[in-house]
Amino acid sequence: RLRRHGPGHTENSQILAKVFLMRRIPHLLRHSLQVVFFVGLLMVMASCFFVVNTTGSFPLGIYMKTYGPVHWGDIVLVCPEDNEVNRYGRDHGLISYGVCLHRYGYLIKRVVALGGDEVDISDRGVRVNGLSLRNSSRQQGIPSRVDGSVELHEEALVMSEHPLSFDSRYFGAVSTDAICTPLKPLITWE
């Protein structure tokens, strides 16, 4: 039996505080785990609908996944295919590690050519149906998989106007299956 008054009052208070805390810990832990679970669930749900661009290839910001058909000129989310040039890009920080097959990170690029388009890629730049693309020359020292002209079939050429972008000028056309979804800018800043 605990005494409320007298010489052992401080000791009794400490015991009561410990008992109260012991009863509170499971309650706090349960609520903390619920908050962590809820925040995690929100993040997973958000990743189904949104992607954050943190690179200079396109304006920084949040982009919405549309899951619609891919058209010429769309900004798209691409999973890089496994090849020697993309492995070089990942090993040298041009592609991040991520959730795509072979641990590649997503790329955000613009579709500049689709099936039926004639594409010419060289160190001097990229031409689509005879028209030169701005800022499309290759940087020295980065390997490339393609040189010359080709007509695309079930493929897309994905690029950025940024002159230092790691894109189809190096790794070539990608299968249309490698395009995850078109993106629409939701909130961007520069």
GROMACS .gro file of C-alpha atoms in nm:
model
  190
    1ARG     CA    1   0.000   0.000   0.000
    2LEU     CA    2   0.139   0.342  -0.099
    3ARG     CA    3   0.135   0.629   0.145
    4ARG     CA    4   0.031   0.970   0.022
    5HIS     CA    5   0.184   1.173   0.303
    6GLY     CA    6   0.480   1.143   0.526
    7PRO     CA    7   0.848   1.070   0.492
    8GLY     CA    8   0.810   0.830   0.196
    9HIS     CA    9   0.596   1.071  -0.008
   10THR     CA   10   0.872   1.148  -0.263
   11GLU     CA   11   0.952   0.782  -0.304
   12ASN     CA   12   0.584   0.700  -0.354
   13SER     CA   13   0.554   0.975  -0.615
   14GLN     CA   14   0.848   0.833  -0.807
   15ILE     CA   15   0.695   0.487  -0.803
   16LEU     CA   16   0.363   0.625  -0.923
   17ALA     CA   17   0.537   0.818  -1.201
   18LYS     CA   18   0.719   0.503  -1.317
   19VAL     CA   19   0.397   0.299  -1.314
   20PHE     CA   20   0.218   0.571  -1.508
   21LEU     CA   21   0.505   0.591  -1.760
   22MET     CA   22   0.514   0.212  -1.799
   23ARG     CA   23   0.144   0.214  -1.882
   24ARG     CA   24   0.192   0.509  -2.125
   25ILE     CA   25   0.482   0.360  -2.323
   26PRO     CA   26   0.276   0.094  -2.504
   27HIS     CA   27   0.010   0.356  -2.575
   28LEU     CA   28   0.268   0.605  -2.712
   29LEU     CA   29   0.446   0.332  -2.905
   30ARG     CA   30   0.121   0.214  -3.061
   31HIS     CA   31   0.030   0.570  -3.166
   32SER     CA   32   0.383   0.633  -3.297
   33LEU     CA   33   0.368   0.318  -3.509
   34GLN     CA   34   0.026   0.421  -3.639
   35VAL     CA   35   0.163   0.761  -3.742
   36VAL     CA   36   0.466   0.602  -3.913
   37PHE     CA   37   0.241   0.353  -4.094
   38PHE     CA   38   0.001   0.628  -4.205
   39VAL     CA   39   0.284   0.851  -4.332
   40GLY     CA   40   0.441   0.553  -4.513
   41LEU     CA   41   0.107   0.467  -4.672
   42LEU     CA   42   0.064   0.827  -4.787
   43MET     CA   43   0.413   0.823  -4.941
   44VAL     CA   44   0.342   0.499  -5.128
   45MET     CA   45   0.010   0.634  -5.253
   46ALA     CA   46   0.172   0.963  -5.356
   47SER     CA   47   0.442   0.777  -5.550
   48CYS     CA   48   0.167   0.611  -5.753
   49PHE     CA   49   0.046   0.949  -5.875
   50PHE     CA   50   0.340   1.190  -5.847
   51VAL     CA   51   0.713   1.209  -5.913
   52VAL     CA   52   0.960   1.473  -5.797
   53ASN     CA   53   1.222   1.599  -6.040
   54THR     CA   54   1.547   1.703  -5.872
   55THR     CA   55   1.767   1.723  -6.183
   56GLY     CA   56   1.843   2.004  -6.426
   57SER     CA   57   1.707   1.825  -6.734
   58PHE     CA   58   1.361   1.971  -6.673
   59PRO     CA   59   1.227   2.230  -6.429
   60LEU     CA   60   1.256   2.119  -6.068
   61GLY     CA   61   0.924   2.029  -5.914
   62ILE     CA   62   0.641   1.782  -5.879
   63TYR     CA   63   0.499   1.608  -6.186
   64MET     CA   64   0.175   1.412  -6.204
   65LYS     CA   65   0.171   1.066  -6.365
   66THR     CA   66  -0.110   1.053  -6.621
   67TYR     CA   67  -0.091   0.685  -6.729
   68GLY     CA   68  -0.226   0.787  -7.070
   69PRO     CA   69  -0.101   0.703  -7.418
   70VAL     CA   70   0.240   0.841  -7.517
   71HIS     CA   71   0.251   1.114  -7.783
   72TRP     CA   72   0.526   1.305  -7.957
   73GLY     CA   73   0.634   1.595  -7.734
   74ASP     CA   74   0.519   1.438  -7.404
   75ILE     CA   75   0.737   1.453  -7.096
   76VAL     CA   76   0.768   1.092  -6.982
   77LEU     CA   77   0.901   0.878  -6.701
   78VAL     CA   78   1.143   0.621  -6.843
   79CYS     CA   79   1.305   0.313  -6.694
   80PRO     CA   80   1.649   0.284  -6.857
   81GLU     CA   81   1.722  -0.043  -7.032
   82ASP     CA   82   2.024  -0.243  -6.923
   83ASN     CA   83   2.315  -0.186  -7.161
   84GLU     CA   84   2.680  -0.086  -7.139
   85VAL     CA   85   2.611   0.287  -7.187
   86ASN     CA   86   2.344   0.299  -6.916
   87ARG     CA   87   2.570   0.103  -6.680
   88TYR     CA   88   2.841   0.364  -6.749
   89GLY     CA   89   2.585   0.638  -6.677
   90ARG     CA   90   2.482   0.480  -6.347
   91ASP     CA   91   2.843   0.412  -6.243
   92HIS     CA   92   2.932   0.778  -6.312
   93GLY     CA   93   2.627   0.936  -6.146
   94LEU     CA   94   2.441   1.024  -6.468
   95ILE     CA   95   2.162   0.779  -6.376
   96SER     CA   96   2.071   0.715  -6.015
   97TYR     CA   97   2.014   0.380  -5.853
   98GLY     CA   98   1.644   0.313  -5.817
   99VAL     CA   99   1.345   0.086  -5.853
  100CYS     CA  100   1.362   0.007  -6.226
  101LEU     CA  101   1.486  -0.329  -6.351
  102HIS     CA  102   1.861  -0.379  -6.283
  103ARG     CA  103   1.838  -0.111  -6.008
  104TYR     CA  104   1.826   0.188  -6.243
  105GLY     CA  105   1.653   0.507  -6.134
  106TYR     CA  106   1.380   0.671  -6.338
  107LEU     CA  107   1.466   0.929  -6.604
  108ILE     CA  108   1.240   1.221  -6.696
  109LYS     CA  109   1.271   1.302  -7.067
  110ARG     CA  110   1.068   1.440  -7.358
  111VAL     CA  111   0.958   1.218  -7.648
  112VAL     CA  112   1.114   1.370  -7.962
  113ALA     CA  113   1.052   1.079  -8.200
  114LEU     CA  114   0.824   0.775  -8.217
  115GLY     CA  115   0.765   0.479  -8.447
  116GLY     CA  116   0.791   0.579  -8.814
  117ASP     CA  117   1.022   0.875  -8.751
  118GLU     CA  118   1.364   0.884  -8.918
  119VAL     CA  119   1.640   0.958  -8.667
  120ASP     CA  120   2.005   1.044  -8.728
  121ILE     CA  121   2.238   1.048  -8.429
  122SER     CA  122   2.603   1.155  -8.435
  123ASP     CA  123   2.855   1.339  -8.217
  124ARG     CA  124   2.746   1.665  -8.385
  125GLY     CA  125   2.383   1.623  -8.279
  126VAL     CA  126   2.049   1.454  -8.332
  127ARG     CA  127   1.819   1.503  -8.630
  128VAL     CA  128   1.458   1.385  -8.642
  129ASN     CA  129   1.297   1.366  -8.987
  130GLY     CA  130   1.573   1.595  -9.115
  131LEU     CA  131   1.533   1.863  -8.845
  132SER     CA  132   1.822   1.928  -8.604
  133LEU     CA  133   1.740   1.922  -8.233
  134ARG     CA  134   1.873   2.210  -8.025
  135ASN     CA  135   2.153   2.132  -7.774
  136SER     CA  136   2.178   1.771  -7.891
  137SER     CA  137   2.551   1.729  -7.953
  138ARG     CA  138   2.733   1.474  -7.740
  139GLN     CA  139   2.984   1.555  -7.466
  140GLN     CA  140   3.338   1.426  -7.503
  141GLY     CA  141   3.428   1.117  -7.302
  142ILE     CA  142   3.076   0.972  -7.260
  143PRO     CA  143   3.029   0.650  -7.458
  144SER     CA  144   2.737   0.608  -7.696
  145ARG     CA  145   2.557   0.309  -7.843
  146VAL     CA  146   2.438   0.460  -8.168
  147ASP     CA  147   2.570   0.637  -8.475
  148GLY     CA  148   2.391   0.691  -8.803
  149SER     CA  149   2.035   0.689  -8.931
  150VAL     CA  150   1.752   0.458  -8.837
  151GLU     CA  151   1.373   0.448  -8.867
  152LEU     CA  152   1.206   0.382  -8.533
  153HIS     CA  153   0.969   0.086  -8.484
  154GLU     CA  154   0.798   0.038  -8.145
  155GLU     CA  155   1.062   0.274  -8.004
  156ALA     CA  156   1.090   0.631  -7.884
  157LEU     CA  157   1.373   0.881  -7.881
  158VAL     CA  158   1.373   1.052  -7.541
  159MET     CA  159   1.576   1.368  -7.483
  160SER     CA  160   1.609   1.692  -7.293
  161GLU     CA  161   1.707   2.033  -7.429
  162HIS     CA  162   1.970   2.060  -7.155
  163PRO     CA  163   2.310   2.029  -7.331
  164LEU     CA  164   2.449   1.804  -7.054
  165SER     CA  165   2.151   1.570  -7.036
  166PHE     CA  166   2.219   1.196  -7.041
  167ASP     CA  167   1.957   1.078  -7.290
  168SER     CA  168   1.898   0.907  -7.626
  169ARG     CA  169   2.193   1.088  -7.785
  170TYR     CA  170   2.403   0.837  -7.584
  171PHE     CA  171   2.187   0.530  -7.518
  172GLY     CA  172   1.976   0.543  -7.835
  173ALA     CA  173   1.605   0.489  -7.882
  174VAL     CA  174   1.420   0.310  -7.602
  175SER     CA  175   1.149   0.050  -7.637
  176THR     CA  176   0.804   0.201  -7.590
  177ASP     CA  177   0.768  -0.059  -7.311
  178ALA     CA  178   1.044   0.126  -7.119
  179ILE     CA  179   0.820   0.435  -7.095
  180CYS     CA  180   0.630   0.412  -6.767
  181THR     CA  181   0.389   0.702  -6.811
  182PRO     CA  182   0.355   1.052  -6.950
  183LEU     CA  183   0.394   1.331  -6.694
  184LYS     CA  184   0.224   1.666  -6.650
  185PRO     CA  185   0.400   1.941  -6.453
  186LEU     CA  186   0.202   2.010  -6.136
  187ILE     CA  187   0.426   2.244  -5.936
  188THR     CA  188   0.758   2.357  -6.084
  189TRP     CA  189   1.019   2.617  -6.000
  190GLU     CA  190   1.354   2.724  -6.141
   0.00000   0.00000   0.00000
